[in-house]
Each structure stands twice: as structure tokens, then as C-alpha cells.
Tab-separated table of N, CA and C in Angstrom:
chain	number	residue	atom	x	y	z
A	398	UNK	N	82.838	114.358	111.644
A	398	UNK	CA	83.036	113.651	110.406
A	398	UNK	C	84.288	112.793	110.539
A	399	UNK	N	84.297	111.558	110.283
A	399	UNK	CA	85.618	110.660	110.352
A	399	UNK	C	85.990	110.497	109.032
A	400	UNK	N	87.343	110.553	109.137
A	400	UNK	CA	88.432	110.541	108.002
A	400	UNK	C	89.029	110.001	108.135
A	401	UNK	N	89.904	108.625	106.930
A	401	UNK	CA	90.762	107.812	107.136
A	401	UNK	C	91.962	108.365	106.617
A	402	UNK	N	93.032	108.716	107.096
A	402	UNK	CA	94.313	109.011	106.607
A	402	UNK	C	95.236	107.894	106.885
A	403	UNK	N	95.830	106.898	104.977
A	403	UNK	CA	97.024	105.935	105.334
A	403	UNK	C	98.125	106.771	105.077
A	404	UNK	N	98.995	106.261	105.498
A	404	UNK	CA	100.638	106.208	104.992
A	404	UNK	C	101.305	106.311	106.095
A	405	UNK	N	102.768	105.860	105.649
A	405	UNK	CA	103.511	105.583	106.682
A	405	UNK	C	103.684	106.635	107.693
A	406	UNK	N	104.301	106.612	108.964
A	406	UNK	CA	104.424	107.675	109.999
A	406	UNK	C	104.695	108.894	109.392
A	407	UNK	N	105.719	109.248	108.318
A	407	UNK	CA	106.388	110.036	107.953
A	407	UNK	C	105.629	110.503	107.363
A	408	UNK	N	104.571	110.080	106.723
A	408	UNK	CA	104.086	110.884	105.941
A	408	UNK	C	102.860	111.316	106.506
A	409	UNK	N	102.309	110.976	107.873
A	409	UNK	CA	101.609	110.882	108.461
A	409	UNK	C	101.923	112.462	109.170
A	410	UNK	N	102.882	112.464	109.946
A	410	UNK	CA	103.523	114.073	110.396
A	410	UNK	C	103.538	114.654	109.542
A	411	UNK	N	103.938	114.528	108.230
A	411	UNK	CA	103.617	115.966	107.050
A	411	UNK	C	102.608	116.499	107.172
A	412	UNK	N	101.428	115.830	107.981
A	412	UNK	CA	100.300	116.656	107.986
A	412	UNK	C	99.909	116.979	109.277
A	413	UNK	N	100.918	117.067	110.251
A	413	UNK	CA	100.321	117.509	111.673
A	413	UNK	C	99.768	118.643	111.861
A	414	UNK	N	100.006	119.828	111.278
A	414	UNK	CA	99.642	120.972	111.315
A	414	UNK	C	97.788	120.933	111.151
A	415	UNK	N	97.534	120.215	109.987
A	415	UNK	CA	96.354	119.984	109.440
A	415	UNK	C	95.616	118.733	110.775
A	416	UNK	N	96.239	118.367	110.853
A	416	UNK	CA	95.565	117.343	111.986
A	416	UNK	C	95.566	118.032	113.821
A	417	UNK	N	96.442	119.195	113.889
A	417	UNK	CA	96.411	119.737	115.480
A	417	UNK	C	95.032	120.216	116.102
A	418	UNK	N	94.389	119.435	117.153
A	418	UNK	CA	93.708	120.027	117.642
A	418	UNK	C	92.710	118.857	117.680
A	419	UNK	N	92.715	117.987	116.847
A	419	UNK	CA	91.929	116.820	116.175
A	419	UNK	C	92.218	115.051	117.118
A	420	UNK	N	91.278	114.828	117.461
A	420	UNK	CA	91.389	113.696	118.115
A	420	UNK	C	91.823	112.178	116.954
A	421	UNK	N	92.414	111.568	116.789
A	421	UNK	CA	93.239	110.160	115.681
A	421	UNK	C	93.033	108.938	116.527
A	422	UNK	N	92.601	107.867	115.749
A	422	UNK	CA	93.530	106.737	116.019
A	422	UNK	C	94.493	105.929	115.335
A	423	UNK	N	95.364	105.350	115.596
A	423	UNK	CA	96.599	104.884	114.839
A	423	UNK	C	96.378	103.660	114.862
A	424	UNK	N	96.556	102.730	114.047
A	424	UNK	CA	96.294	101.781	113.708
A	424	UNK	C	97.692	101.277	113.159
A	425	UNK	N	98.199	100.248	113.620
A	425	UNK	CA	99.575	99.801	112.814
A	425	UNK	C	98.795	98.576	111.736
A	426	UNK	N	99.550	98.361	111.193
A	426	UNK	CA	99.398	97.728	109.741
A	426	UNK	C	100.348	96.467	109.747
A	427	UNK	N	99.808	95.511	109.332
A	427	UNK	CA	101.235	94.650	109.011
A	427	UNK	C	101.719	95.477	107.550
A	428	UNK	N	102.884	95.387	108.023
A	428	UNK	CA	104.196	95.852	107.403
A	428	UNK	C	104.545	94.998	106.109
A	429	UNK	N	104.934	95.966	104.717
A	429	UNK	CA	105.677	94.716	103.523
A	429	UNK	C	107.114	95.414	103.729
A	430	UNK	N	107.844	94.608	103.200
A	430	UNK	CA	109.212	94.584	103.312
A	430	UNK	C	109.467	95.734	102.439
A	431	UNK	N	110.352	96.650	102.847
A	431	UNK	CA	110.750	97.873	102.003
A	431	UNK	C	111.347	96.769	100.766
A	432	UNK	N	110.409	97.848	99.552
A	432	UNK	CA	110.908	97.708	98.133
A	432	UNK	C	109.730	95.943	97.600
A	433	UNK	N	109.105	95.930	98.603
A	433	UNK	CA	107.970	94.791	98.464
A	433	UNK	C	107.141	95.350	97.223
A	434	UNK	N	106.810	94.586	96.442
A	434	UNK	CA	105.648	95.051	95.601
A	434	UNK	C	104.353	95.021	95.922
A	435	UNK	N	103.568	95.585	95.121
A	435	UNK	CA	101.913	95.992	95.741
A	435	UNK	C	101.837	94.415	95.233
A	436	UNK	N	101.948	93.833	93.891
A	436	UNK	CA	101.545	92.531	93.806
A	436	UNK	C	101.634	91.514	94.819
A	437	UNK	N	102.930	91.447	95.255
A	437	UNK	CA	103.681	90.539	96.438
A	437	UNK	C	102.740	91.088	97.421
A	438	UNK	N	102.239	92.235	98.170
A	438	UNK	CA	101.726	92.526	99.239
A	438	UNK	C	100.143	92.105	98.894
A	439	UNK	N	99.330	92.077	98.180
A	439	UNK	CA	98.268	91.704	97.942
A	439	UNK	C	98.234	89.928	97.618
A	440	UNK	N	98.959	89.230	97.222
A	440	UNK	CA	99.010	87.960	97.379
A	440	UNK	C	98.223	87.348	98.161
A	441	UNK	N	97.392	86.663	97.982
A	441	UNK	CA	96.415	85.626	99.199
A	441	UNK	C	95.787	86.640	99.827
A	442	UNK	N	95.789	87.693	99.502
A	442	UNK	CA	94.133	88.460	99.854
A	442	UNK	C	93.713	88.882	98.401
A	443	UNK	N	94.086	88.776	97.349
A	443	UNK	CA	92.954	88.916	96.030
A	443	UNK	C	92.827	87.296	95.809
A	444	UNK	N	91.715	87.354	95.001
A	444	UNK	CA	91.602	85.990	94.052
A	444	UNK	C	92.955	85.910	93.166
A	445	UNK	N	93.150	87.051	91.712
A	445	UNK	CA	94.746	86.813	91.258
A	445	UNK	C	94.615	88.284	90.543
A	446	UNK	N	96.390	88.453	90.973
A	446	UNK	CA	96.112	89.894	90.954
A	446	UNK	C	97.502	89.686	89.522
A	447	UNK	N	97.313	90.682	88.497
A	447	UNK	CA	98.326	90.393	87.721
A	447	UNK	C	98.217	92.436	86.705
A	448	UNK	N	99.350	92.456	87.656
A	448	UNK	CA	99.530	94.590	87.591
A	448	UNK	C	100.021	94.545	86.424
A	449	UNK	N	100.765	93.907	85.888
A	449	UNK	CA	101.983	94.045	84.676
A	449	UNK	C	101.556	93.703	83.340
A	450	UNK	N	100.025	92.290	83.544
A	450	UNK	CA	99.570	92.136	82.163
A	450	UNK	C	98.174	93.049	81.788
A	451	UNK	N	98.876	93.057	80.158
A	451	UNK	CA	98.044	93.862	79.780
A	451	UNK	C	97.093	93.485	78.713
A	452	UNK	N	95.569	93.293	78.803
A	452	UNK	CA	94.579	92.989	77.303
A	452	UNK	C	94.677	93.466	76.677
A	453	UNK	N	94.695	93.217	75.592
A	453	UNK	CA	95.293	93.789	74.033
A	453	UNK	C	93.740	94.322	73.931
A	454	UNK	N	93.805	95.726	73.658
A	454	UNK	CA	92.512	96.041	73.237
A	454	UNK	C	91.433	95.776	71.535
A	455	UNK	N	90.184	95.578	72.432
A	455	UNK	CA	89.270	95.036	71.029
A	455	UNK	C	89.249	95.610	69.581
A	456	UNK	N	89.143	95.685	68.865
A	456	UNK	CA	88.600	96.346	67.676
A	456	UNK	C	87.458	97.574	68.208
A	457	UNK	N	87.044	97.028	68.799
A	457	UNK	CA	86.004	98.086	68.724
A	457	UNK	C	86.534	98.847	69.880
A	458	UNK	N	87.384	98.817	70.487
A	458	UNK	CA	88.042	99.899	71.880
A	458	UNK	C	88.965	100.482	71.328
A	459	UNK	N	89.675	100.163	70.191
A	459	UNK	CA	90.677	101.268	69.445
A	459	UNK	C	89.573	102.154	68.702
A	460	UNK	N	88.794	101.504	67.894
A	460	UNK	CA	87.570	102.380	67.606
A	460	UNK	C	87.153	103.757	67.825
A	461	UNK	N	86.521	103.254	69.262
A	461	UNK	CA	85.689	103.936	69.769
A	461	UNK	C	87.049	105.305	70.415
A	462	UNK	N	88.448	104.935	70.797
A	462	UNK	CA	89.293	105.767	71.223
A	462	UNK	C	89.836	106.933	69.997
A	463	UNK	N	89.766	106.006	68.542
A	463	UNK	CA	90.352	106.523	67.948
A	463	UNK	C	89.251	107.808	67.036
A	464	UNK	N	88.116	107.260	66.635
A	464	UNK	CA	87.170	107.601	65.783
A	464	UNK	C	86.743	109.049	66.508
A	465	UNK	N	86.156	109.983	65.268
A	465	UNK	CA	85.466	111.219	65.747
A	465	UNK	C	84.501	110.949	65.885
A	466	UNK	N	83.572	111.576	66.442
A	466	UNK	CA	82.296	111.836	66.701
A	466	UNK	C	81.496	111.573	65.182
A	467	UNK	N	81.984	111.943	64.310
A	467	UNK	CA	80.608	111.979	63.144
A	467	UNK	C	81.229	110.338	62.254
A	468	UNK	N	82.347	109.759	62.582
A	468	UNK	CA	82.486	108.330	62.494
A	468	UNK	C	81.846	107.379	63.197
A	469	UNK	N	81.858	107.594	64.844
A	469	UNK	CA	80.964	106.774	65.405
A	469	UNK	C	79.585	107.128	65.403
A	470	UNK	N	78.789	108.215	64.823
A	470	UNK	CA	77.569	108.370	64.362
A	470	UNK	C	77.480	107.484	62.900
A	471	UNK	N	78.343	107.283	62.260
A	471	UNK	CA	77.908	106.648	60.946
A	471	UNK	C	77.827	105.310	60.954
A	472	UNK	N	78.886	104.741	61.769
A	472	UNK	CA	79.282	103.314	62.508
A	472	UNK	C	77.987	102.864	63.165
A	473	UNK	N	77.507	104.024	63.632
A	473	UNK	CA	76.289	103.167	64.664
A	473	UNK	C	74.680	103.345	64.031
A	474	UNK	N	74.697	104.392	62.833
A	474	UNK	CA	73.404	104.527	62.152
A	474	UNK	C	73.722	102.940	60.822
A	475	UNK	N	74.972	102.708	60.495
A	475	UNK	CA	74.774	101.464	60.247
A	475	UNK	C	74.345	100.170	60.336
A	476	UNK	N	75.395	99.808	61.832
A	476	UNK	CA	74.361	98.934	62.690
A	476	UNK	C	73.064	98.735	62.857
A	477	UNK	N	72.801	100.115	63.325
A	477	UNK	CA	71.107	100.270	63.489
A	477	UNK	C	70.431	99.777	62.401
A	478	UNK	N	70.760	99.972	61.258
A	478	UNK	CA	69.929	100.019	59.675
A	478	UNK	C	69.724	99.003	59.243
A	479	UNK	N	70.991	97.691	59.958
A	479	UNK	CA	71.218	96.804	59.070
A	479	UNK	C	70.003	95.640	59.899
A	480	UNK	N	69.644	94.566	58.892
A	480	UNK	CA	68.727	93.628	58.576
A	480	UNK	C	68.723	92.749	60.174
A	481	UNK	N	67.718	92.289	60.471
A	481	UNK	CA	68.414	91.408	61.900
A	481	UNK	C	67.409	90.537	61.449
A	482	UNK	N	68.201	89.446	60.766
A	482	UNK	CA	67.550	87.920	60.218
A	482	UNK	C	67.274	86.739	61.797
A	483	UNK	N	66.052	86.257	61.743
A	483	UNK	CA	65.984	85.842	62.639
A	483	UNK	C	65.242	86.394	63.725
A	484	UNK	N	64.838	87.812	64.194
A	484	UNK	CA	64.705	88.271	65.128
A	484	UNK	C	62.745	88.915	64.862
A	485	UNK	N	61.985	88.354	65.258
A	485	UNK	CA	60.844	87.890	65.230
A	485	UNK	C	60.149	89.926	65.040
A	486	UNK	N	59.313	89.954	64.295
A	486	UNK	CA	58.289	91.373	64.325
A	486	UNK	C	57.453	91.231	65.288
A	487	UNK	N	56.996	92.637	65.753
A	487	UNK	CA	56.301	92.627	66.555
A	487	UNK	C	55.161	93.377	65.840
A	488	UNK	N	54.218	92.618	66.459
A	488	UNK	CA	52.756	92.925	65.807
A	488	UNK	C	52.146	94.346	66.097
A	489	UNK	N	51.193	94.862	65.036
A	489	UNK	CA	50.530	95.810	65.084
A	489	UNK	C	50.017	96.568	66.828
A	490	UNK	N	49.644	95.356	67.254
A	490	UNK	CA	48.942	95.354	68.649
A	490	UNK	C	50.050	95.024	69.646
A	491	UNK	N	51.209	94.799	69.405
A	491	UNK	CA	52.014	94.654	70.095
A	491	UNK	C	52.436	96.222	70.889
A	492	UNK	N	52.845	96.945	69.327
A	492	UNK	CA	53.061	98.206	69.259
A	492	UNK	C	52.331	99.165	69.274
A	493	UNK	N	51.064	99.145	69.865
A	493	UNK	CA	49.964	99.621	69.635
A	493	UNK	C	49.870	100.859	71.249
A	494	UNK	N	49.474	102.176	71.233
A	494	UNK	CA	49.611	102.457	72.797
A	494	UNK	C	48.865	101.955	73.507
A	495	UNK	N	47.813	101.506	73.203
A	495	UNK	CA	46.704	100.781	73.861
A	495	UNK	C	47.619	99.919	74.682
A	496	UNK	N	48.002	98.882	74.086
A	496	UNK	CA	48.097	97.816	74.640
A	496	UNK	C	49.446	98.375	75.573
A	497	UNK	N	50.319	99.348	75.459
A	497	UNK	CA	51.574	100.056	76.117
A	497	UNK	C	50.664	100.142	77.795
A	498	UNK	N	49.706	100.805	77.788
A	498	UNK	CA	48.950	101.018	78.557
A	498	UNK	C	48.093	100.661	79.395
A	499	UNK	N	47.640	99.145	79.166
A	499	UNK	CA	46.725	98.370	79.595
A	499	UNK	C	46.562	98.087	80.928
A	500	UNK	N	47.187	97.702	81.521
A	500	UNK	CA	47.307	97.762	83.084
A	500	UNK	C	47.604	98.866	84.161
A	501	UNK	N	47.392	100.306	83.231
A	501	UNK	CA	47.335	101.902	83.515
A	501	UNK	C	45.879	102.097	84.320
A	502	UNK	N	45.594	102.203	85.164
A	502	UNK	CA	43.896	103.007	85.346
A	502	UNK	C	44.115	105.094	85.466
A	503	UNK	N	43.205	105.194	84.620
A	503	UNK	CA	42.840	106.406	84.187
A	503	UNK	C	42.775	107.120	86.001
């Protein structure tokens, strides 16, 4: 079974005990400058990387964090209930099992 173990050397020997007996390869890394940030080190290999900003969360993500269980049951049997103007019925035969079925062979 192959296993990737990173980190620096040092932390790499913290685990020799666990690794004795076991065949490794070491791989060096380009190096960031001690005290480099993960942002600074990911630079020009993400599209844009931005650690520090934060989306103000939606209405409905404080919601859903904040609300109990028998709130977001009432919240969502609302929704459900309410009128959807615009949005076409479906016919008798639409809904019919027959027609669910039609391209079924017995």
C-alpha cells in the first residue's frame, strides 16, 4: 500500500519509528521562505486564491444555521404550499401510471 507522508525533514523523523523497516522516497520540494504565507506560496499555481476574505453569509445560511428543526419544517411546508403563478399543470394523463410506464415491457 503506498502512502504519501509531507512535512518538513523534522517532522518527517518524528515518525521514524513508525516508518523503520519500510522502504520511502524523498522527494524535495521547492522551498517557501520561512514565515512565507500559504497565499504567497500558492500564487500562480491557483486561478486567485484569497484566505482572509470572507462572504457575508445569505439569509437563508444564517437560517438554516440558526433555526430548529420544527422551524425549518414550517419554513419549508410553506414554500411548498405556496401558489407557483406561471408554472404550467400537468395533465390527467400526464400523471397518470399508465403513461409513468409506457415504455416498461411486462
Amino acid at each position: 500500500m503506498s502512502q504519501t507522508i509531507e512535512g518538513t525533514w523534522e517532522e518527517i523523523l518524528t515518525r521514524a519509528e513508525e516508518l523503520k523497516g519500510h522502504r520511502v522516497r524523498v522527494t524535495l520540494l521547492d522551498v517557501a521562505e520561512p514565515g512565507e504565507s500559504l497565499e504567497v506560496m500558492l500564487d500562480g499555481l491557483v486561478g486567485s486564491v484569497s484566505l482572509h476574505a470572507e462572504t457575508p453569509a445569505t439569509e437563508a445560511e444564517i437560517f438554516v444555521s440558526e433555526a430548529t428543526l420544527h422551524e425549518r419544517a414550517v419554513k419549508f411546508m410553506a414554500w411548498a404550499t405556496q401558489p407557483r403563478p406561471g408554472l404550467p399543470l400537468l395533465s390527467d394523463e400526464a400523471i397518470s401510471r399508465e403513461s409513468m410506464y409506457e415504455n416498461e415491457r411486462l
